[in-house]
PDB file of C-alpha atoms in Angstrom:
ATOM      1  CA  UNK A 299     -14.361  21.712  -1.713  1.00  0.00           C
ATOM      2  CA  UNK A 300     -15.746  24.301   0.572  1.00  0.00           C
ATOM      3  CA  UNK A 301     -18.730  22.323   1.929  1.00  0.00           C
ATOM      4  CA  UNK A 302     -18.957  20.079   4.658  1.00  0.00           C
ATOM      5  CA  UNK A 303     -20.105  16.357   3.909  1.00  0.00           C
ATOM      6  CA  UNK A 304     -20.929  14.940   7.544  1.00  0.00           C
ATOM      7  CA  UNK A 305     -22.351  11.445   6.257  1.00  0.00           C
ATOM      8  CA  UNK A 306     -19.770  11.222   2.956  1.00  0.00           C
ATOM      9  CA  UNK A 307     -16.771   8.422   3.284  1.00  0.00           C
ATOM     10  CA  UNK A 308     -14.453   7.847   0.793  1.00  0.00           C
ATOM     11  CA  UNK A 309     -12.727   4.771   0.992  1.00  0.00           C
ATOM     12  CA  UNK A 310      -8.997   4.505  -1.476  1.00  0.00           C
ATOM     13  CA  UNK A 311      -5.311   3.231  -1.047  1.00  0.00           C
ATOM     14  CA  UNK A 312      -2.826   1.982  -3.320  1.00  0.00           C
ATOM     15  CA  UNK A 313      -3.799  -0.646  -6.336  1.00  0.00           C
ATOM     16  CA  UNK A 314      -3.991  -3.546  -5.170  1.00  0.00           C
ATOM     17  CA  UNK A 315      -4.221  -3.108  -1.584  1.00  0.00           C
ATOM     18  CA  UNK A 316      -7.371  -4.313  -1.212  1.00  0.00           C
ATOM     19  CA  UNK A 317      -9.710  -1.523  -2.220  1.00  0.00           C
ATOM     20  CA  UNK A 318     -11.823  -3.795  -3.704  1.00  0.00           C
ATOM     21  CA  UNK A 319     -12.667  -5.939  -1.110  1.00  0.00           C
ATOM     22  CA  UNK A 320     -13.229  -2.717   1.033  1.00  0.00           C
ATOM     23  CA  UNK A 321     -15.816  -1.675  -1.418  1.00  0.00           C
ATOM     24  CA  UNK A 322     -17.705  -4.864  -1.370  1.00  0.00           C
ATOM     25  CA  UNK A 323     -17.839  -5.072   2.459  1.00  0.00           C
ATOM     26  CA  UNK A 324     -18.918  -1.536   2.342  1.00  0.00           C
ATOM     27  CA  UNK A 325     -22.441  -2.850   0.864  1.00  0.00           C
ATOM     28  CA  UNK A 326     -23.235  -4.937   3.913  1.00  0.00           C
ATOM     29  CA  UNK A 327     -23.450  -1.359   6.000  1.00  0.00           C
ATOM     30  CA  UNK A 328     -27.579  -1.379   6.525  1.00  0.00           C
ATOM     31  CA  UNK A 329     -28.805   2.151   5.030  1.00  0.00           C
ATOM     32  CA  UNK A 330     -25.519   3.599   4.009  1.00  0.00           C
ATOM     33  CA  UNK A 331     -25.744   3.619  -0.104  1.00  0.00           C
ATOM     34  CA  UNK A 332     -22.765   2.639  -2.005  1.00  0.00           C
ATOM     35  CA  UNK A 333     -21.555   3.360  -5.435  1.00  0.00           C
ATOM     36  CA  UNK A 334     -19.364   1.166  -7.221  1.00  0.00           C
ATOM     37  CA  UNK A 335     -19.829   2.086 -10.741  1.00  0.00           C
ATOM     38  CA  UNK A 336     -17.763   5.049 -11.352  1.00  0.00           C
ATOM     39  CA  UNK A 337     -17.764   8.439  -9.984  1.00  0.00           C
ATOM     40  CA  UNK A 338     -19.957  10.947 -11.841  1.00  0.00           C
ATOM     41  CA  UNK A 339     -20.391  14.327 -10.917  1.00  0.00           C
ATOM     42  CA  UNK A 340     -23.801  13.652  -9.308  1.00  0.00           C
ATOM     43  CA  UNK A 341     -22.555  10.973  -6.929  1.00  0.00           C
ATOM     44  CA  UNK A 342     -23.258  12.371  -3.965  1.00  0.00           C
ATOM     45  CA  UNK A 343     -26.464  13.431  -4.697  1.00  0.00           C
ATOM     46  CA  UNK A 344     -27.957  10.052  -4.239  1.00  0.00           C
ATOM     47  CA  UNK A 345     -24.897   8.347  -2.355  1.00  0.00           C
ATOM     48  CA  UNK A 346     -22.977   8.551   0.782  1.00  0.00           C
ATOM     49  CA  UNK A 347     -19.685   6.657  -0.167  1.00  0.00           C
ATOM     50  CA  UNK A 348     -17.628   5.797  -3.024  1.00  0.00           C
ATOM     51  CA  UNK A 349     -14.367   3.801  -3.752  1.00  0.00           C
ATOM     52  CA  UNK A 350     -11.333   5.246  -5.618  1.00  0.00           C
ATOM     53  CA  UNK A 351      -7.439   4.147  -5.726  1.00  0.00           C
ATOM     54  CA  UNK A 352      -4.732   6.829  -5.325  1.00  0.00           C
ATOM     55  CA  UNK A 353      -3.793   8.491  -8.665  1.00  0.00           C
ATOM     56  CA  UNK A 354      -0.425   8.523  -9.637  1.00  0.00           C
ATOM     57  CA  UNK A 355       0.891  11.499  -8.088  1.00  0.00           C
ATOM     58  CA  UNK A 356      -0.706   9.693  -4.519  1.00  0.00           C
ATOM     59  CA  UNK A 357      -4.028  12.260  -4.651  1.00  0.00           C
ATOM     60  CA  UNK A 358      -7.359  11.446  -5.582  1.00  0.00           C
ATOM     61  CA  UNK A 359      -8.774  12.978  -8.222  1.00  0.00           C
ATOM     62  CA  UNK A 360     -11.459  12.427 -11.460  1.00  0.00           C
ATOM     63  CA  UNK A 361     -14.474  13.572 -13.604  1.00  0.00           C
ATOM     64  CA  UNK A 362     -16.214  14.195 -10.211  1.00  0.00           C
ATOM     65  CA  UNK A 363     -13.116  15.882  -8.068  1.00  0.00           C
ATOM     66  CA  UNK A 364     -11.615  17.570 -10.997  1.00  0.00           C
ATOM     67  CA  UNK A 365      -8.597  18.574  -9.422  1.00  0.00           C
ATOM     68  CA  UNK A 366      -6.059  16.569  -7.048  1.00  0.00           C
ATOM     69  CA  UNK A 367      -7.131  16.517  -3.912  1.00  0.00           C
ATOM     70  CA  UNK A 368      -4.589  15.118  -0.671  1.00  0.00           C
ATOM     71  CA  UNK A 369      -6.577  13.278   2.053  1.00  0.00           C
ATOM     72  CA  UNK A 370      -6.429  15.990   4.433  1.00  0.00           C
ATOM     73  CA  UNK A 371      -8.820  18.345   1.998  1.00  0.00           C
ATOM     74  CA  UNK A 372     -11.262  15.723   2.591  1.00  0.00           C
ATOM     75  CA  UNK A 373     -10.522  15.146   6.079  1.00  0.00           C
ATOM     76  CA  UNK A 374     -10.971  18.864   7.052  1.00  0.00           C
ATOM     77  CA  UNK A 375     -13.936  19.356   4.925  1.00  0.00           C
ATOM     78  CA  UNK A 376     -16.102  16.750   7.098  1.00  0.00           C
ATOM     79  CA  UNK A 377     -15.391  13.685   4.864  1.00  0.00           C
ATOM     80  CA  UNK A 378     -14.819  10.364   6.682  1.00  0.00           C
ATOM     81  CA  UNK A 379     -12.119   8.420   4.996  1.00  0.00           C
ATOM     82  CA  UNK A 380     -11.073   4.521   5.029  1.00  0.00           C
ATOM     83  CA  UNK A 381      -7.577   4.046   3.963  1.00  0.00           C
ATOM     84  CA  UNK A 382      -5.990   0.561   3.341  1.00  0.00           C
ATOM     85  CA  UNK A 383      -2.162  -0.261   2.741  1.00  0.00           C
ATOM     86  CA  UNK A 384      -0.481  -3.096   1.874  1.00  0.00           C
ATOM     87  CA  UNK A 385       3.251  -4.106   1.861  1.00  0.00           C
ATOM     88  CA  UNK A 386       4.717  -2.576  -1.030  1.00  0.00           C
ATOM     89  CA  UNK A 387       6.325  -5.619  -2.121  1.00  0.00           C
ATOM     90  CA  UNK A 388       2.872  -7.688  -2.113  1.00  0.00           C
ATOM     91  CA  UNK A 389       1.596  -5.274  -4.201  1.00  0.00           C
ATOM     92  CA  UNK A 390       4.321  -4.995  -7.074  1.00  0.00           C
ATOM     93  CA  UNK A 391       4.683  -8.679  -7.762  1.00  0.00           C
ATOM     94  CA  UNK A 392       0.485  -9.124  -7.850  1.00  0.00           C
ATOM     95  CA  UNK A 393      -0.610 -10.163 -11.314  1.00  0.00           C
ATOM     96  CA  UNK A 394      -3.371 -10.510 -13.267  1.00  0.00           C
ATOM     97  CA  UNK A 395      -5.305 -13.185 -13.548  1.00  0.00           C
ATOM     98  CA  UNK A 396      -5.254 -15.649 -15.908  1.00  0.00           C
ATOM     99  CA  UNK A 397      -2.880 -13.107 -17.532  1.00  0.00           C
ATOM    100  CA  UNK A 398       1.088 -13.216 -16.128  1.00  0.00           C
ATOM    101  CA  UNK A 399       1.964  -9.522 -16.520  1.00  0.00           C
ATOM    102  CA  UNK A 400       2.275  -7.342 -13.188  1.00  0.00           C
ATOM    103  CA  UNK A 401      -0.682  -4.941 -12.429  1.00  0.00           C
ATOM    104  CA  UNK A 402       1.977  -2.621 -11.476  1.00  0.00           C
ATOM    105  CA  UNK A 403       3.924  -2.246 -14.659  1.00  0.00           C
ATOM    106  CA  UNK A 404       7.174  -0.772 -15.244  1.00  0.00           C
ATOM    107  CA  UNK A 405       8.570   2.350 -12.839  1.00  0.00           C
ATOM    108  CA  UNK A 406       5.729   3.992 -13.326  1.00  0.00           C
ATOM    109  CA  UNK A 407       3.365   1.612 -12.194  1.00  0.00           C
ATOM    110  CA  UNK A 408       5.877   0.968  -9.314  1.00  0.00           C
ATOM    111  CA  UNK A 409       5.870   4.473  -8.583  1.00  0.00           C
ATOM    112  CA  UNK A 410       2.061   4.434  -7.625  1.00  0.00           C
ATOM    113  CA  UNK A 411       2.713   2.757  -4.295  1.00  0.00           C
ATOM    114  CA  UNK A 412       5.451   4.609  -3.672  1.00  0.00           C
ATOM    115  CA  UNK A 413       3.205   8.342  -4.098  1.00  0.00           C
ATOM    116  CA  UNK A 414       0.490   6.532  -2.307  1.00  0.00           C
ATOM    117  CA  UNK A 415       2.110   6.008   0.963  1.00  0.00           C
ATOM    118  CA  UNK A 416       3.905   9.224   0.763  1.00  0.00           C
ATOM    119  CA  UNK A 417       0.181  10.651   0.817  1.00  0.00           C
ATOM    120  CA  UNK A 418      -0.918   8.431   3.632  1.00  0.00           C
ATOM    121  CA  UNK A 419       2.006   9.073   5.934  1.00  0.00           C
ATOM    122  CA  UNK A 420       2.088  12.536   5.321  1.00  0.00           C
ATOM    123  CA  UNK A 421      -1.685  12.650   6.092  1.00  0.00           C
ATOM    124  CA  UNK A 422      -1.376  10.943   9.765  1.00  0.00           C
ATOM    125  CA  UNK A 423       1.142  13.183  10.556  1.00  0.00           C
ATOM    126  CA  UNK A 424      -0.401  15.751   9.637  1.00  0.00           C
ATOM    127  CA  UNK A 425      -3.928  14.548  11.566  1.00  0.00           C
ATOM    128  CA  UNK A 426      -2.268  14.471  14.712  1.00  0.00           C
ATOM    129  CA  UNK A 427      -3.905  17.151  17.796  1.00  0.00           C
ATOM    130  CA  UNK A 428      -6.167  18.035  14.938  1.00  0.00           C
ATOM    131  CA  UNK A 429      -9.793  18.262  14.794  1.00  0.00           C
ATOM    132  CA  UNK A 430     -10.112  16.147  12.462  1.00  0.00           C
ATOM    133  CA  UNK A 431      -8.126  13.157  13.179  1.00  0.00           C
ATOM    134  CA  UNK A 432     -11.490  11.578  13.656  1.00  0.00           C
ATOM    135  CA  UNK A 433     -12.079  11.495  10.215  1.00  0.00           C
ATOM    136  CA  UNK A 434      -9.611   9.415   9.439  1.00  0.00           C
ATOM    137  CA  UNK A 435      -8.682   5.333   9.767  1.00  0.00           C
ATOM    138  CA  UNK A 436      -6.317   3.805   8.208  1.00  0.00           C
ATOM    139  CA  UNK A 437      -6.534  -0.094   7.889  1.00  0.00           C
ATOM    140  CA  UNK A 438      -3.078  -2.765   7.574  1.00  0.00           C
ATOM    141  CA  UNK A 439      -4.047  -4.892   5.138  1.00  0.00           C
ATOM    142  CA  UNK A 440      -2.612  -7.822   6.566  1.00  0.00           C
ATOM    143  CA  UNK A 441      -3.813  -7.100   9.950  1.00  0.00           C
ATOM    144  CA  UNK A 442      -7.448  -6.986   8.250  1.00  0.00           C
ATOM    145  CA  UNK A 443      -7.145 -10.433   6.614  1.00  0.00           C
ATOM    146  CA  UNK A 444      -6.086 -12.023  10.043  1.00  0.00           C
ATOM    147  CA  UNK A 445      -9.085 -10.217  11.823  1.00  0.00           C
ATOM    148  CA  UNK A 446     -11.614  -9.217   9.789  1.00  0.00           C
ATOM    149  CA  UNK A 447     -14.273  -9.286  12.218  1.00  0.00           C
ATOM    150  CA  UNK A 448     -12.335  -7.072  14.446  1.00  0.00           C
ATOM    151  CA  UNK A 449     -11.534  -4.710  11.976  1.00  0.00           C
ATOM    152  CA  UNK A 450     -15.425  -4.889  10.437  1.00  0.00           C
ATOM    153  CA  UNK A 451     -16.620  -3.375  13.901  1.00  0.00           C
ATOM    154  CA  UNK A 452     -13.899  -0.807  14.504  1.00  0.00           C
ATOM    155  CA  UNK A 453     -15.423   0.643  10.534  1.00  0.00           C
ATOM    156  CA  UNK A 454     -19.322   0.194  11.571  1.00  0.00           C
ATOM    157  CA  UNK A 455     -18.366   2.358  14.413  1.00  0.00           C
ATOM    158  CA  UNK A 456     -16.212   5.062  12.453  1.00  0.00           C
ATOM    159  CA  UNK A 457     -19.038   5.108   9.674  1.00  0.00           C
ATOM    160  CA  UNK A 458     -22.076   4.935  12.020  1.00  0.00           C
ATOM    161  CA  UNK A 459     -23.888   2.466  10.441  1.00  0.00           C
ATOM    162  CA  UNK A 460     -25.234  -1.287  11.171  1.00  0.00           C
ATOM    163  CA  UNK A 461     -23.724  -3.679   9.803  1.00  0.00           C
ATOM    164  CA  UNK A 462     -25.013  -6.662   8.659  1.00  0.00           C
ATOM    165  CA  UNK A 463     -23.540 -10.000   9.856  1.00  0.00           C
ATOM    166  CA  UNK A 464     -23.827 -11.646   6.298  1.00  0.00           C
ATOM    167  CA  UNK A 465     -20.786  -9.528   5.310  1.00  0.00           C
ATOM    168  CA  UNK A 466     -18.641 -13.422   5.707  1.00  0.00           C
ATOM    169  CA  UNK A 467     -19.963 -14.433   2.771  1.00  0.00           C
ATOM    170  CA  UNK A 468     -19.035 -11.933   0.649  1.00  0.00           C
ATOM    171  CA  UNK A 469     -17.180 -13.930  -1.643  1.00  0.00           C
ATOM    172  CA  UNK A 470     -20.146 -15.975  -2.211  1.00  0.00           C
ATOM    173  CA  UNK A 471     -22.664 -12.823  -2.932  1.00  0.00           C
ATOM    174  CA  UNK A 472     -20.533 -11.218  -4.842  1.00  0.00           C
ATOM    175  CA  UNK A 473     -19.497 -14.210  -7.554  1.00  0.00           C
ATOM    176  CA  UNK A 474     -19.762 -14.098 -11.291  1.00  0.00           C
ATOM    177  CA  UNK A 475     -21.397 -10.549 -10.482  1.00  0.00           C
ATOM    178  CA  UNK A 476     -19.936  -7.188 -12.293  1.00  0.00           C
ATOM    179  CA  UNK A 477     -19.685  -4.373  -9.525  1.00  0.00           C
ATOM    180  CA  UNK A 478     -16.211  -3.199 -10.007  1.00  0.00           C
ATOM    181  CA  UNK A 479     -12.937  -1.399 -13.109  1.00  0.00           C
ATOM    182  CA  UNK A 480     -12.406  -2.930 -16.303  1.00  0.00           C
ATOM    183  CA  UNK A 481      -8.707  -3.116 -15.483  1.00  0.00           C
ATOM    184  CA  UNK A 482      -9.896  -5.147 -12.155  1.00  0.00           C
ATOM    185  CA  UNK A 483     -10.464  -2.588  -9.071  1.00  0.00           C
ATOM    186  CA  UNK A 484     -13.353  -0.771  -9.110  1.00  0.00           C
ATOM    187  CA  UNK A 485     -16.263  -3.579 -13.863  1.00  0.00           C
ATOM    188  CA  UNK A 486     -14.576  -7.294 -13.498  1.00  0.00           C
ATOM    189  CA  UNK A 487     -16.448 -10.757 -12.893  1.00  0.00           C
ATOM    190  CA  UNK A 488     -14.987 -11.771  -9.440  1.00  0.00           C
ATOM    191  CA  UNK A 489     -15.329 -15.354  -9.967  1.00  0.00           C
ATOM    192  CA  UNK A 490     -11.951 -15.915  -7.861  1.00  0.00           C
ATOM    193  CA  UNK A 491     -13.129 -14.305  -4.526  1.00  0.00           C
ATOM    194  CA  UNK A 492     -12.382 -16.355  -1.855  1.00  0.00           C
ATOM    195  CA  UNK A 493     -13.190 -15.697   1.988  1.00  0.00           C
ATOM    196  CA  UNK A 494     -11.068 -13.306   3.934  1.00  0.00           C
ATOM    197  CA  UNK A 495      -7.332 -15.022   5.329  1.00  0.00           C
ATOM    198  CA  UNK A 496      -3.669 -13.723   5.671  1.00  0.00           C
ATOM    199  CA  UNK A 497      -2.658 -13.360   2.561  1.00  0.00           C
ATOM    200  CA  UNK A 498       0.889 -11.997   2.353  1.00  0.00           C
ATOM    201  CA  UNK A 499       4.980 -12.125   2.181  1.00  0.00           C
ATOM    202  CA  UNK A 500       4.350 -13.682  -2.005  1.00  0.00           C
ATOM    203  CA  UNK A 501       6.893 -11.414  -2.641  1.00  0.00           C
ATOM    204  CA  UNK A 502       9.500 -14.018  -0.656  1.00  0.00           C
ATOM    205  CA  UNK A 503       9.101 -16.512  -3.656  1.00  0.00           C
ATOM    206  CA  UNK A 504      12.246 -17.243  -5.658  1.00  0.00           C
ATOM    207  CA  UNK A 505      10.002 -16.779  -8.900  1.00  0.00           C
ATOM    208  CA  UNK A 506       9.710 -13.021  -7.468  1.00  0.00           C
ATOM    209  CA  UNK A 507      12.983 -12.256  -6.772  1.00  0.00           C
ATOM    210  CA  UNK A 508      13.594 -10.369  -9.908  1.00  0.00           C
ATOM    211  CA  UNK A 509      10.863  -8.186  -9.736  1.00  0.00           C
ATOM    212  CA  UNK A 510      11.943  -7.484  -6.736  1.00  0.00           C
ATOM    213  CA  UNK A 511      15.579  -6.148  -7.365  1.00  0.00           C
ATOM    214  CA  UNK A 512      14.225  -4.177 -10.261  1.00  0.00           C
ATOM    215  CA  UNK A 513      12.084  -2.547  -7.259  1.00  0.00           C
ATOM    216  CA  UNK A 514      15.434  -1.711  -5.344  1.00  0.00           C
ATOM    217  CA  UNK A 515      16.892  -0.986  -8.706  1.00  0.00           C
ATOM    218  CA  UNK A 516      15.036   1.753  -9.458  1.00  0.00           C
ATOM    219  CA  UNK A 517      12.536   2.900  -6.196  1.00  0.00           C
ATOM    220  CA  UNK A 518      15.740   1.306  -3.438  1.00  0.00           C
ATOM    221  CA  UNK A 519      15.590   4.160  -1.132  1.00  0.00           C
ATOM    222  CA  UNK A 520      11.680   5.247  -1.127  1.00  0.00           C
ATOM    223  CA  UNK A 521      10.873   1.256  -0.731  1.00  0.00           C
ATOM    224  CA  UNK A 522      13.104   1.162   2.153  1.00  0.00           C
ATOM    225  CA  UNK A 523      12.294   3.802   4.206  1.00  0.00           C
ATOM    226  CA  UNK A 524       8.551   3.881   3.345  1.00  0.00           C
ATOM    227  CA  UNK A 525       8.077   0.311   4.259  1.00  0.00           C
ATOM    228  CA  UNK A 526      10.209   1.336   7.656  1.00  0.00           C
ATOM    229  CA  UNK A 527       7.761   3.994   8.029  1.00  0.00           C
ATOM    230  CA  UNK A 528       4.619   1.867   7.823  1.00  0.00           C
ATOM    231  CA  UNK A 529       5.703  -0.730  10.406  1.00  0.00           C
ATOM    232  CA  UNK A 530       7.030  -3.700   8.048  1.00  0.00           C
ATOM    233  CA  UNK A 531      10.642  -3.879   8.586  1.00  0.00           C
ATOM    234  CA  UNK A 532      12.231  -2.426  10.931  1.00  0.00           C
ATOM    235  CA  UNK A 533      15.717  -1.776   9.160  1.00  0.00           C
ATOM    236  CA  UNK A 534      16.720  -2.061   5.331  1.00  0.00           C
ATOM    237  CA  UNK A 535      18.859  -5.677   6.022  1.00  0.00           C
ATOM    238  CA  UNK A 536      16.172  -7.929   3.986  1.00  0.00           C
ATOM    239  CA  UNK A 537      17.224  -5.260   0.527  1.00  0.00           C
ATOM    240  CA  UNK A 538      20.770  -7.362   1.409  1.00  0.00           C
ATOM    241  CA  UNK A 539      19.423 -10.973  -0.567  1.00  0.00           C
ATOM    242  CA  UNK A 540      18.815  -9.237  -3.669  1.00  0.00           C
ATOM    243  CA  UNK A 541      22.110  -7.284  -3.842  1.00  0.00           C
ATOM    244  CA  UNK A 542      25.001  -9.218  -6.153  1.00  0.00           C
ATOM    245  CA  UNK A 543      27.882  -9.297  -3.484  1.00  0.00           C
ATOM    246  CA  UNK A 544      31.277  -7.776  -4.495  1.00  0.00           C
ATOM    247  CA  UNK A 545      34.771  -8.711  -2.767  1.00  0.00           C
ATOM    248  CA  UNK A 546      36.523  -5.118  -2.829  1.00  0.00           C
ATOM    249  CA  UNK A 547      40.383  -5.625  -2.777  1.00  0.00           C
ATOM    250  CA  UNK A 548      42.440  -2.847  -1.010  1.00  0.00           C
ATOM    251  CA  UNK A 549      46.059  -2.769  -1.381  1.00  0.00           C
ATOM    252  CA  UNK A 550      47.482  -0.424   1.127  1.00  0.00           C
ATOM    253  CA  UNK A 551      50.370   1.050   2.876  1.00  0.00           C
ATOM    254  CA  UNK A 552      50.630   3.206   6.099  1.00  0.00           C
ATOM    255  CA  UNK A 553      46.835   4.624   5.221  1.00  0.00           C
ATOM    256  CA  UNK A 554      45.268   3.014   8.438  1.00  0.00           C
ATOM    257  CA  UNK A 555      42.911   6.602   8.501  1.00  0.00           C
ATOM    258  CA  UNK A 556      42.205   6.404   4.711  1.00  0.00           C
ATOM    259  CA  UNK A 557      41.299   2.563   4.890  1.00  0.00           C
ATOM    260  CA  UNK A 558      38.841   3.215   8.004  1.00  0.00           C
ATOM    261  CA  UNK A 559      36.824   5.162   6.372  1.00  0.00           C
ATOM    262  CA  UNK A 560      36.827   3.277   3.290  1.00  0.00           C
ATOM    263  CA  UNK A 561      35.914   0.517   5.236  1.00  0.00           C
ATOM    264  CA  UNK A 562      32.987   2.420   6.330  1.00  0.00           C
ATOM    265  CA  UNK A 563      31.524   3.401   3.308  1.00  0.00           C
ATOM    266  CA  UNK A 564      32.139  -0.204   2.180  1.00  0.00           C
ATOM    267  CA  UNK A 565      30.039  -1.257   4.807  1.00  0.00           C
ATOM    268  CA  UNK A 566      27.284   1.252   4.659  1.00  0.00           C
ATOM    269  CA  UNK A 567      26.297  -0.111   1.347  1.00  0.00           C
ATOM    270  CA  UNK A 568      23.046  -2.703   0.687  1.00  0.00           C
ATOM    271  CA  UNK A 569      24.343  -6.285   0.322  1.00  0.00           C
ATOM    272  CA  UNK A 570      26.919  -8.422   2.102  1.00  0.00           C
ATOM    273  CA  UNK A 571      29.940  -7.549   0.086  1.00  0.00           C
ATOM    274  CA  UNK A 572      33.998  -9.295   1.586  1.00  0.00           C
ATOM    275  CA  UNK A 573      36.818  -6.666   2.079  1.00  0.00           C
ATOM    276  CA  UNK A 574      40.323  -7.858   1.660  1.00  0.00           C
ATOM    277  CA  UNK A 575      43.072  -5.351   2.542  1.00  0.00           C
ATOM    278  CA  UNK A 576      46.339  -6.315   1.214  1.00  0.00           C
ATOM    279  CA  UNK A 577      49.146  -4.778   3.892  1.00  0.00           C
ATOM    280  CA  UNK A 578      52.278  -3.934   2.821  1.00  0.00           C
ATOM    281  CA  UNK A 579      54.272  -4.314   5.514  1.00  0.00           C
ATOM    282  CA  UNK A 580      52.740  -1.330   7.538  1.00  0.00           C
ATOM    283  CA  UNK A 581      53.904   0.722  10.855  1.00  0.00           C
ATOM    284  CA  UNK A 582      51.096   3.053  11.513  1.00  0.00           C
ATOM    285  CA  UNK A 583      49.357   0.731  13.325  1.00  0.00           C
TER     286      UNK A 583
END
């Protein structure tokens, strides 16, 4: 970008990770001017801070950064950025409202977290005994909704602004009232806000649980390791409920060395899956 923007913040993460909310909480910041209405290519004439979600590919780009951008091109350019994840698995089986469909639809949809916390992860590693690390802070969704007022002061200190205490009722300012997209994130009425509380693990319900395999299906080892990566599990053992087990049946003969490491790869595999080796009479033990 090639200028430095010393009182810009730029708040994004994944859709429905609670971007929204951040934006609306952003307003209660005494003298720091939001936009909410789209991002033209004058914004930061007359703003200091805008909201956008990660773009497919996990950048953040539009009419007013016309290229992809990674957060670390903001960071080292002076630009203070908020980012907020969310389980993955929250996230995928969210839907609309009154409407049933997913807001993450199909792979590709899917495939939005997945880039997004590529791009966050990648960006605190990269952040670390830089300069910069100071520009960024990264937010756990879940951590927010159980301490909101904690994590409300650690921002008004990052952004260096006052905040004002009537940020709690949010919900209530901000009902029936058109400030964010028309697909629901950044245009909508938001007659269903509802104060700040825990709000996770939906993806647990039974009604979820094929979403859920198609997740593994098709995103199995990003979803994994990325969700290892950001603190929520600490192995892959919960993929094992949503794998149909097999019982593999091993006839064998004097192939103790052949059926070890068949038994291995056997058990390597996602899902709780029965072995039964049929010996024929065998002397090697």
């Amino acid at each position: 970008m090639g200028k430095i923007y010393s009182d810009k913040i730029i708040v994004t993460g994944a859709p429905r990770s609670g971007t929204s909310m951040m934006s609306l909480l952003m307003t209660y910041f005494k003298d720091l001017s939001v936009y909410e209405n789209g991002t033209p290519p004058t914004l930061w004439d007359n703003h200091n801070i805008f909201t956008t979600q990660f773009r497919p590919d996990g950048k953040i780009w539009n009419d007013f950064i016309p290229k992809p951008t990674g957060l670390v091109d903001f960071l080292k350019d002076g630009v203070k950025v908020i980012v907020i994840y969310r389980d993955g698995r929250d996230c995928v089986v969210s839907k609309r409202i009154p409407k049933t469909d997913y807001w993450y639809t199909g792979t590709e949809g899917i495939n939005k977290w997945v880039t997004s916390a590529k791009e966050l992860i990648s960006a605190m590693d990269d952040v670390k005994g830089k300069s910069y690390k100071n520009n960024l802070l990264v937010i756990k969704y879940e951590d927010f909704c159980k301490h909101p007022k904690k994590h409300m002061n650690k921002i008004e200190k990052f952004v260096g602004y006052e905040l004002d205490k009537s940020w709690e009722k949010f919900h209530l300012d901000y009902k029936d009232v058109k400030s964010m997209s028309t697909e629901g994130a950044i245009g909508t009425e938001h007659s269903s806000l509802r104060p700040i509380k825990p709000n996770s693990g939906r993806w647990k319900k039974t009604e979820y649980t094929a979403r859920i395999k198609e997740v593994i299906d098709n995103y199995g080892k990003d979803f994994k390791e990325l969700l290892i990566s950001l603190g929520y599990e600490k192995d892959s053992k919960w993929v094992d409920e949503y794998i149909k087990p097999i019982t593999f049946v091993i006839p064998s003969r004097n192939n103790l060395d052949l059926l070890k490491i068949a038994y291995k790869s056997i058990r390597a595999l996602s899902g709780k899956h029965e072995i039964l080796i049929l010996d024929d009479a065998s002397v090697d033990g």
